[in-house]
CSV table of C-alpha atoms and ligand atoms in Angstrom, one decimal:
chain,number,residue,atom,x,y,z
I,207,MET,CA,13.8,58.6,2.1
I,208,LYS,CA,13.4,55.0,3.3
I,209,LYS,CA,15.1,54.1,6.6
I,210,ILE,CA,16.9,50.7,7.0
I,211,LEU,CA,18.0,49.2,10.3
I,212,VAL,CA,21.2,47.1,9.7
I,213,THR,CA,22.0,44.8,12.5
I,214,GLY,CA,25.6,43.6,12.4
I,215,GLY,CA,26.2,46.7,10.3
I,216,ALA,CA,29.8,47.1,11.7
I,217,GLY,CA,30.8,43.8,10.5
I,218,TYR,CA,32.4,42.6,7.2
I,219,ILE,CA,29.3,42.4,4.9
I,220,GLY,CA,27.4,44.9,6.9
I,221,THR,CA,29.8,47.8,6.4
I,222,HIS,CA,30.0,47.1,2.7
I,223,THR,CA,26.2,46.9,2.5
I,224,CYS,CA,25.8,50.3,4.4
I,225,ILE,CA,27.7,51.9,1.5
I,226,GLU,CA,25.7,50.4,-1.2
I,227,LEU,CA,22.3,51.4,0.7
I,228,ILE,CA,23.5,54.9,1.2
I,229,GLU,CA,24.7,55.2,-2.4
I,230,ALA,CA,21.3,53.8,-3.5
I,231,GLY,CA,19.5,56.7,-1.5
I,232,TYR,CA,18.5,54.9,1.8
I,233,GLU,CA,19.0,56.2,5.3
I,234,VAL,CA,20.9,53.7,7.4
I,235,VAL,CA,21.0,53.1,11.3
I,236,VAL,CA,23.3,50.4,12.7
I,237,VAL,CA,22.9,48.2,15.6
I,238,ASP,CA,25.9,45.9,16.6
I,239,ASN,CA,27.3,44.8,19.9
I,240,LEU,CA,30.8,44.9,18.5
I,241,CYS,CA,31.6,41.4,19.5
I,242,ASN,CA,33.3,40.7,16.2
I,243,ALA,CA,33.9,44.2,14.9
I,244,SER,CA,35.4,47.6,15.7
I,245,LYS,CA,33.7,51.0,15.6
I,246,GLU,CA,36.6,52.0,13.2
I,247,GLY,CA,35.0,50.1,10.3
I,248,LEU,CA,31.9,52.3,10.5
I,249,LYS,CA,33.8,55.4,10.9
I,250,ARG,CA,35.6,54.6,7.6
I,251,VAL,CA,32.2,53.9,5.9
I,252,GLU,CA,31.2,57.4,7.1
I,253,GLU,CA,34.3,58.8,5.5
I,254,ILE,CA,33.6,56.9,2.2
I,255,VAL,CA,30.1,58.0,1.9
I,256,ASN,CA,30.4,61.3,3.7
I,257,VAL,CA,27.2,60.7,5.8
I,258,GLU,CA,26.8,60.2,9.4
I,259,ILE,CA,25.4,56.7,10.4
I,260,PRO,CA,23.6,56.6,13.7
I,261,PHE,CA,25.1,53.7,15.7
I,262,TYR,CA,23.7,51.8,18.7
I,263,ARG,CA,25.9,49.4,20.6
I,264,VAL,CA,23.0,47.0,21.3
I,265,ASP,CA,22.9,43.3,21.4
I,266,VAL,CA,20.1,41.8,19.2
I,267,ARG,CA,19.1,39.6,22.2
I,268,ASP,CA,18.4,42.8,24.3
I,269,LYS,CA,14.7,43.4,23.7
I,270,THR,CA,14.7,46.6,25.7
I,271,GLY,CA,17.6,48.0,23.9
I,272,LEU,CA,16.1,47.2,20.6
I,273,ILE,CA,12.8,48.8,21.6
I,274,GLU,CA,14.7,51.9,22.4
I,275,VAL,CA,16.2,52.1,18.9
I,276,PHE,CA,12.7,51.4,17.3
I,277,LYS,CA,11.1,54.2,19.5
I,278,GLN,CA,13.9,56.7,18.0
I,279,HIS,CA,13.5,55.8,14.4
I,280,LYS,CA,10.7,54.6,12.2
I,281,PHE,CA,12.2,51.8,10.0
I,282,ASP,CA,10.9,50.6,6.7
I,283,ALA,CA,12.9,47.5,6.7
I,284,VAL,CA,15.7,45.6,8.7
I,285,ILE,CA,18.6,43.8,7.2
I,286,HIS,CA,19.7,41.2,9.9
I,287,PHE,CA,23.4,40.5,9.6
I,288,ALA,CA,24.2,40.3,13.3
I,289,GLY,CA,25.1,36.8,14.3
I,290,LEU,CA,28.0,34.4,15.0
I,291,LYS,CA,29.4,32.7,11.9
I,292,ALA,CA,32.3,30.3,12.6
I,293,VAL,CA,31.4,26.7,11.9
I,294,GLY,CA,34.0,25.1,14.0
I,295,GLU,CA,33.3,27.4,17.0
I,296,SER,CA,29.6,26.5,16.6
I,297,VAL,CA,30.4,22.8,17.3
I,298,GLU,CA,32.2,23.9,20.5
I,299,LYS,CA,29.6,26.5,21.6
I,300,PRO,CA,26.2,25.5,20.4
I,301,ILE,CA,24.4,27.2,23.2
I,302,GLU,CA,26.0,30.6,22.3
I,303,TYR,CA,25.3,30.0,18.6
I,304,TYR,CA,21.6,29.2,19.0
I,305,ASP,CA,21.0,32.0,21.6
I,306,THR,CA,22.7,34.6,19.3
I,307,ASN,CA,21.6,33.6,16.0
I,308,VAL,CA,18.2,32.0,16.6
I,309,GLY,CA,17.3,33.8,19.9
I,310,GLY,CA,18.4,37.1,18.5
I,311,SER,CA,16.2,36.7,15.3
I,312,PHE,CA,13.1,35.8,17.4
I,313,ILE,CA,13.6,38.9,19.5
I,314,LEU,CA,14.3,41.1,16.5
I,315,ALA,CA,11.1,39.9,14.7
I,316,GLU,CA,9.0,40.4,17.8
I,317,VAL,CA,10.1,44.0,18.1
I,318,MET,CA,9.7,44.5,14.4
I,319,ARG,CA,6.2,43.2,14.6
I,320,ASP,CA,5.3,45.3,17.7
I,321,PHE,CA,6.5,48.4,15.7
I,322,ASN,CA,4.8,47.3,12.5
I,323,CYS,CA,8.0,47.0,10.5
I,324,LYS,CA,7.5,43.9,8.5
I,325,THR,CA,10.3,43.8,6.0
I,326,PHE,CA,13.1,41.5,7.0
I,327,VAL,CA,16.1,40.7,4.9
I,328,PHE,CA,17.9,37.7,6.4
I,329,SER,CA,21.6,36.6,5.9
I,330,SER,CA,21.4,33.0,5.3
I,331,SER,CA,24.1,30.8,3.7
I,332,ALA,CA,24.8,28.2,1.1
I,333,THR,CA,25.6,26.0,4.2
I,334,VAL,CA,21.9,25.2,4.3
I,335,TYR,CA,22.4,23.0,1.2
I,336,GLY,CA,24.8,20.7,3.2
I,337,ASN,CA,26.7,18.4,0.8
I,338,PRO,CA,24.9,19.1,-2.4
I,339,LYS,CA,24.2,16.1,-4.7
I,340,THR,CA,24.5,18.2,-7.9
I,341,VAL,CA,26.1,21.6,-8.7
I,342,PRO,CA,25.3,24.3,-9.6
I,343,ILE,CA,22.8,24.6,-6.8
I,344,LYS,CA,19.3,25.9,-7.3
I,345,GLU,CA,17.1,27.3,-4.6
I,346,ASP,CA,14.9,24.3,-4.6
I,347,SER,CA,17.7,21.9,-3.9
I,348,PRO,CA,17.4,19.6,-1.0
I,349,LEU,CA,18.5,21.2,2.3
I,350,SER,CA,20.6,19.6,5.0
I,351,VAL,CA,22.8,20.9,7.7
I,352,THR,CA,25.7,19.3,9.5
I,353,ASN,CA,26.6,21.7,12.3
I,354,PRO,CA,25.1,24.1,14.7
I,355,TYR,CA,26.0,27.2,12.6
I,356,GLY,CA,24.2,25.7,9.6
I,357,ARG,CA,21.3,24.4,11.8
I,358,SER,CA,20.7,27.9,13.3
I,359,LYS,CA,20.5,29.5,9.8
I,360,LEU,CA,18.0,26.9,8.6
I,361,MET,CA,16.0,27.3,11.8
I,362,ILE,CA,15.8,31.0,11.3
I,363,GLU,CA,14.7,30.4,7.7
I,364,GLU,CA,12.0,28.1,8.8
I,365,PHE,CA,11.0,30.5,11.6
I,366,LEU,CA,10.6,33.4,9.2
I,367,GLN,CA,8.5,31.2,6.9
I,368,ASP,CA,6.2,30.4,9.7
I,369,VAL,CA,6.0,34.1,10.6
I,370,PHE,CA,4.8,34.7,7.0
I,371,VAL,CA,2.3,31.9,7.2
I,372,ALA,CA,0.7,33.4,10.2
I,373,ASP,CA,0.7,37.0,8.9
I,374,GLU,CA,1.0,37.4,5.1
I,375,THR,CA,1.6,41.0,5.3
I,376,TRP,CA,5.3,40.4,5.9
I,377,HIS,CA,8.0,40.9,3.2
I,378,ILE,CA,10.8,38.6,3.9
I,379,ALA,CA,13.9,37.7,1.9
I,380,LEU,CA,16.1,34.8,2.8
I,381,LEU,CA,19.5,35.4,1.0
I,382,ARG,CA,21.7,32.4,0.7
I,383,TYR,CA,25.2,33.7,0.3
I,384,PHE,CA,28.0,31.7,-1.3
I,385,ASN,CA,31.6,32.8,-0.4
I,386,PRO,CA,32.0,36.5,0.1
I,387,ILE,CA,35.5,37.9,-0.5
I,388,GLY,CA,37.0,41.1,-1.6
I,389,ALA,CA,36.7,44.7,-0.2
I,390,HIS,CA,35.6,48.2,-1.1
I,391,LYS,CA,37.8,49.6,-3.8
I,392,SER,CA,39.1,52.3,-1.5
I,393,GLY,CA,41.1,49.9,0.6
I,394,LEU,CA,39.7,51.4,3.8
I,395,ILE,CA,37.3,48.6,4.8
I,396,GLY,CA,37.5,44.9,4.5
I,397,GLU,CA,37.4,41.6,6.3
I,398,ASP,CA,39.2,41.7,9.6
I,399,PRO,CA,39.1,38.3,11.4
I,400,ASN,CA,39.9,38.0,15.0
I,401,GLY,CA,43.0,35.6,15.4
I,402,THR,CA,44.0,33.1,12.9
I,403,PRO,CA,41.5,33.1,10.0
I,404,ASN,CA,39.4,30.0,9.3
I,405,ASN,CA,38.3,31.1,5.8
I,406,LEU,CA,40.6,30.6,2.8
I,407,ILE,CA,41.1,34.2,1.5
I,408,PRO,CA,41.8,35.9,4.8
I,409,TYR,CA,44.2,33.1,5.4
I,410,ILE,CA,46.0,33.4,1.9
I,411,SER,CA,46.2,37.2,2.3
I,412,GLN,CA,48.0,36.9,5.7
I,413,VAL,CA,50.5,34.4,4.1
I,414,ALA,CA,51.0,36.9,1.2
I,415,ILE,CA,51.6,39.8,3.7
I,416,GLY,CA,54.0,37.6,5.8
I,417,LYS,CA,52.0,37.2,9.0
I,418,LEU,CA,51.5,33.5,8.3
I,419,ASP,CA,54.0,31.0,7.0
I,420,LYS,CA,52.1,28.8,4.8
I,421,LEU,CA,48.6,27.9,3.7
I,422,SER,CA,47.3,24.4,4.5
I,423,ILE,CA,45.3,23.2,1.6
I,424,PHE,CA,42.6,20.9,3.1
I,425,GLY,CA,42.5,17.9,0.9
I,426,GLY,CA,44.0,17.4,-2.7
I,427,ASP,CA,42.0,14.3,-3.5
I,428,TYR,CA,38.4,15.6,-4.0
I,429,ASN,CA,36.6,14.8,-7.1
I,430,THR,CA,37.3,18.2,-8.7
I,431,PRO,CA,39.4,19.1,-11.7
I,432,ASP,CA,42.6,19.6,-9.6
I,433,GLY,CA,41.6,17.6,-6.5
I,434,THR,CA,41.1,20.7,-4.2
I,435,GLY,CA,37.9,22.0,-3.0
I,436,VAL,CA,35.7,24.3,-5.3
I,437,ARG,CA,33.6,27.2,-4.2
I,438,ASP,CA,31.7,30.2,-5.5
I,439,TYR,CA,33.6,33.3,-4.5
I,440,ILE,CA,31.7,36.5,-4.7
I,441,HIS,CA,32.8,40.1,-4.4
I,442,VAL,CA,31.4,41.5,-1.2
I,443,MET,CA,30.3,44.7,-3.1
I,444,ASP,CA,28.4,42.6,-5.6
I,445,LEU,CA,26.8,40.7,-2.6
I,446,ALA,CA,26.0,44.2,-1.0
I,447,LYS,CA,24.2,45.3,-4.2
I,448,GLY,CA,22.1,42.1,-4.0
I,449,HIS,CA,20.6,43.4,-0.7
I,450,VAL,CA,19.6,46.6,-2.1
I,451,ARG,CA,17.9,44.7,-5.0
I,452,ALA,CA,16.2,42.4,-2.5
I,453,LEU,CA,14.8,45.5,-0.7
I,454,GLN,CA,13.5,46.7,-3.9
I,455,ALA,CA,12.0,43.3,-5.0
I,456,LEU,CA,10.2,43.1,-1.6
I,457,GLU,CA,8.4,46.4,-2.0
I,458,ASN,CA,6.3,44.9,-4.8
I,459,LYS,CA,4.5,42.4,-2.7
I,460,PRO,CA,4.3,40.6,0.7
I,461,GLN,CA,6.2,37.2,0.2
I,462,VAL,CA,9.0,35.1,1.3
I,463,LEU,CA,11.7,35.4,-1.3
I,464,ILE,CA,14.5,32.8,-1.2
I,465,VAL,CA,17.4,33.6,-3.4
I,466,ASN,CA,21.0,32.4,-3.9
I,467,LEU,CA,23.6,35.2,-4.0
I,468,GLY,CA,26.5,33.7,-5.9
I,469,THR,CA,28.3,34.2,-9.2
I,470,GLY,CA,27.7,30.6,-10.6
I,471,ASN,CA,31.5,30.2,-11.1
I,472,GLY,CA,33.4,27.6,-9.2
I,473,TYR,CA,37.1,28.0,-8.3
I,474,SER,CA,39.4,25.5,-6.6
I,475,VAL,CA,41.8,26.3,-3.8
I,476,LEU,CA,44.6,26.2,-6.1
I,477,ASP,CA,42.9,28.6,-8.6
I,478,MET,CA,42.6,31.0,-5.6
I,479,VAL,CA,46.3,30.7,-4.6
I,480,LYS,CA,47.2,31.6,-8.3
I,481,ALA,CA,44.8,34.5,-8.6
I,482,PHE,CA,46.0,35.9,-5.3
I,483,GLU,CA,49.7,35.6,-6.3
I,484,LYS,CA,48.9,37.4,-9.5
I,485,ALA,CA,47.1,40.2,-7.7
I,486,SER,CA,49.6,40.6,-4.9
I,487,GLU,CA,52.8,39.8,-6.7
I,488,LYS,CA,53.7,37.7,-3.8
I,489,THR,CA,54.4,34.0,-3.5
I,490,VAL,CA,51.8,32.1,-1.4
I,491,ALA,CA,53.5,29.1,0.1
I,492,TYR,CA,51.3,26.1,0.6
I,493,LYS,CA,51.2,22.4,1.5
I,494,ILE,CA,48.4,20.0,0.8
I,495,THR,CA,47.2,18.3,4.0
I,496,LYS,CA,44.4,16.2,5.0
I,497,ARG,CA,40.7,17.1,4.5
I,498,ARG,CA,39.0,19.3,6.9
I,499,ALA,CA,36.2,17.6,8.9
I,500,GLY,CA,32.8,18.4,7.4
I,501,ASP,CA,34.1,20.0,4.2
I,502,ILE,CA,32.6,19.3,0.8
I,503,ALA,CA,34.1,18.9,-2.6
I,504,ALA,CA,32.2,21.5,-4.6
I,505,CYS,CA,29.6,24.2,-3.9
I,506,TYR,CA,28.6,26.9,-6.4
I,507,ALA,CA,25.4,28.7,-7.2
I,508,ASP,CA,22.9,28.6,-10.0
I,509,PRO,CA,22.4,32.3,-10.1
I,510,THR,CA,19.5,32.3,-12.6
I,511,TYR,CA,16.7,33.0,-10.2
I,512,ALA,CA,18.6,36.1,-8.8
I,513,ILE,CA,18.8,37.4,-12.3
I,514,GLU,CA,15.2,36.9,-13.0
I,515,ILE,CA,13.7,38.0,-9.6
I,516,LEU,CA,16.1,40.7,-8.4
I,517,ASP,CA,17.5,41.8,-11.7
I,518,TRP,CA,20.8,41.3,-10.1
I,519,LYS,CA,24.0,39.6,-11.3
I,520,ALA,CA,27.4,39.6,-9.7
I,521,GLU,CA,29.7,41.7,-11.9
I,522,ARG,CA,33.2,41.6,-10.5
I,523,GLU,CA,35.7,38.9,-11.7
I,524,LEU,CA,38.0,36.9,-9.6
I,525,ASP,CA,41.1,39.1,-10.5
I,526,LYS,CA,39.2,42.2,-9.1
I,527,MET,CA,38.1,40.2,-6.0
I,528,CYS,CA,41.8,39.4,-5.2
I,529,GLN,CA,43.1,42.9,-6.1
I,530,ASP,CA,40.5,44.5,-3.8
I,531,THR,CA,41.3,42.0,-1.0
I,532,TRP,CA,45.0,42.8,-1.4
I,533,ARG,CA,44.6,46.6,-1.5
I,534,TRP,CA,42.8,46.3,1.9
I,535,GLN,CA,45.2,43.8,3.3
I,536,SER,CA,48.4,45.6,2.3
I,537,ALA,CA,47.2,49.0,3.6
I,538,ASN,CA,45.9,47.4,6.9
I,539,PRO,CA,48.3,44.5,7.6
I,540,ASN,CA,46.8,44.3,11.1
I,541,GLY,CA,43.2,45.1,10.2
I,542,TYR,CA,41.5,47.8,12.0
I,543,PRO,CA,43.1,49.3,15.2
I,544,ARG,CA,42.4,46.6,17.6
I,545,HIS,CA,38.7,45.7,18.3
I,546,LYS,CA,36.9,47.5,21.1
S,743,LIG,P1,30.8,39.5,10.9
S,743,LIG,O1,31.1,38.8,12.1
S,743,LIG,O2,31.9,40.5,10.2
S,743,LIG,O3,29.5,40.5,11.0
S,743,LIG,C1,28.6,40.2,12.0
S,743,LIG,C2,28.3,41.3,12.9
S,743,LIG,O4,27.4,41.1,13.9
S,743,LIG,C3,29.7,41.7,13.8
S,743,LIG,O5,29.9,43.0,13.6
S,743,LIG,C4,29.3,41.4,15.2
S,743,LIG,O6,29.9,42.3,16.1
S,743,LIG,C5,27.7,41.5,15.2
S,743,LIG,N1,27.0,40.7,16.2
S,743,LIG,C6,27.3,39.4,16.5
S,743,LIG,N2,26.4,39.1,17.5
S,743,LIG,C7,25.7,40.1,17.7
S,743,LIG,C8,24.7,40.3,18.7
S,743,LIG,N3,24.1,39.3,19.4
S,743,LIG,N4,24.1,41.6,18.7
S,743,LIG,C9,24.5,42.5,17.9
S,743,LIG,N5,25.5,42.4,17.0
S,743,LIG,C10,26.0,41.2,17.0
S,743,LIG,O7,30.3,38.6,9.8
S,743,LIG,P2,29.9,38.8,8.3
S,743,LIG,O8,30.8,38.0,7.4
S,743,LIG,O9,29.7,40.2,8.0
S,743,LIG,O10,28.6,38.0,8.2
S,743,LIG,C11,27.2,38.7,8.3
S,743,LIG,C12,26.2,37.7,8.4
S,743,LIG,O11,26.2,37.0,7.1
S,743,LIG,C13,26.2,36.7,9.5
S,743,LIG,O12,24.8,36.4,9.8
S,743,LIG,C14,26.8,35.5,8.7
S,743,LIG,O13,26.4,34.3,9.4
S,743,LIG,C15,26.2,35.5,7.3
S,743,LIG,N6,27.1,34.9,6.3
S,743,LIG,C16,28.3,35.1,6.3
S,743,LIG,C17,29.1,34.5,5.3
S,743,LIG,C18,30.6,34.7,5.2
S,743,LIG,O14,31.3,34.0,4.7
S,743,LIG,N7,31.1,35.9,5.6
S,743,LIG,C19,28.6,33.5,4.5
S,743,LIG,C20,27.2,33.3,4.6
S,743,LIG,C21,26.5,33.9,5.5
S,744,LIG,N1,40.6,25.9,2.8
S,744,LIG,C1,41.9,25.5,2.8
S,744,LIG,N2,42.7,26.0,3.8
S,744,LIG,C2,42.3,26.9,4.7
S,744,LIG,C3,40.9,27.3,4.6
S,744,LIG,C4,40.1,26.9,3.6
S,744,LIG,O1,42.2,24.7,2.0
S,744,LIG,O2,43.1,27.3,5.5
S,744,LIG,C5,39.7,25.4,1.8
S,744,LIG,C6,38.5,24.7,2.3
S,744,LIG,O3,38.8,23.3,2.4
S,744,LIG,C7,37.4,24.9,1.1
S,744,LIG,C8,37.7,26.3,0.6
S,744,LIG,O4,39.1,26.5,1.0
S,744,LIG,O5,37.6,24.0,0.1
S,744,LIG,C9,36.9,27.5,1.3
S,744,LIG,O6,37.0,27.3,2.6
S,744,LIG,P1,36.2,28.5,3.5
S,744,LIG,O7,36.4,28.1,4.9
S,744,LIG,O8,36.8,29.9,3.1
S,744,LIG,O9,34.7,28.4,3.1
S,744,LIG,P2,33.7,27.3,3.2
S,744,LIG,O10,34.4,26.0,3.4
S,744,LIG,O11,32.8,27.6,4.3
S,744,LIG,O12,32.9,27.3,1.9
């Protein structure tokens, strides 16, 4: 059985990916410093899959701590989710963002090399396309970044490509996620943001549950069908499956694989409000306010390369994404029992 280290495996995408990995027959070990997660999420994953997951509360910047984990397990691959992800916060705290995201990836790759584990699946983001000139976005579209978070992702992508140039025995996947939403169908795990959510769907679900009054829609004057921003929302379980397929594709040969993980469908903010109202049978109050700094009009993937190279396609429709989010939110109105 192949053994995978999942860094950041206690977080939103990490917990869902642990399930897909275990269901696909992999053994999973998690490293997470729990700065944005609770141990409860992993406990619930263990309940869902009925398997114990070895967990180490280690920071990916802690080389000695990582070495200890690598001494105890022989890993076939690493999926690297651990990192900080809030765009606005990255502008306020660039040092923390570069240190955690870029510094953490350097240290992880170094330890992997030293233990001869050379399969690295990296969580990149559609943010590396900046403000795309055309949509849908293909993998060879121009890259540009506008904030420290995006720049940290692009730097890591470039770093990993340099690692491959120097040693072509590595197997590297740079997975560019679009907008993950939804939750495992059990309603036991889901996205659990700290404080007031920055992202659209967690915000809408907290309005629907009555924790927040009203959604502010950031801009009604974009050049989109209804004037509100358009994104490619993808079910987190489909995204998780994409990681399993990436591991399988990497087995074939050493390479750097760069793939979009999106659905190819663009939905506006108003589409999302309507879909969520339908799923939750609640009204989502909103007002249209001014644009959010740094936002773009439309961003959605061209998913054809993923179909071709990973034999993977997102399967769950928007209604399912909203129903699953709602099941998690309504069963856990305050998220997991408080962090840490
Ligand atoms: P998350 O915050 O839920 O998960 C990240 C996990 O990493 C958390 O459990 C956190 O405790 C852990 N972590 C953070 N810093 C760490 C460190 N120094 N050492 C060890 N663990 C650390 O976020 P997520 O939404 O699950 O995102 C996972 C990855 O996917 C991130 O790298 C993120 O940048 C990337 N990504 C997310 C989205 C999104 O919209 N959610 C989109 C594109 C890319
Ligand atoms: N959005 C919004 N109100 C919010 C949060 C987000 O109108 O409270 C909009 C945002 O302007 C964008 C879309 O919803 O058009 C998705 O935003 P999110 O922050 O979830 O993802 P990203 O902008 O990173 O794609």
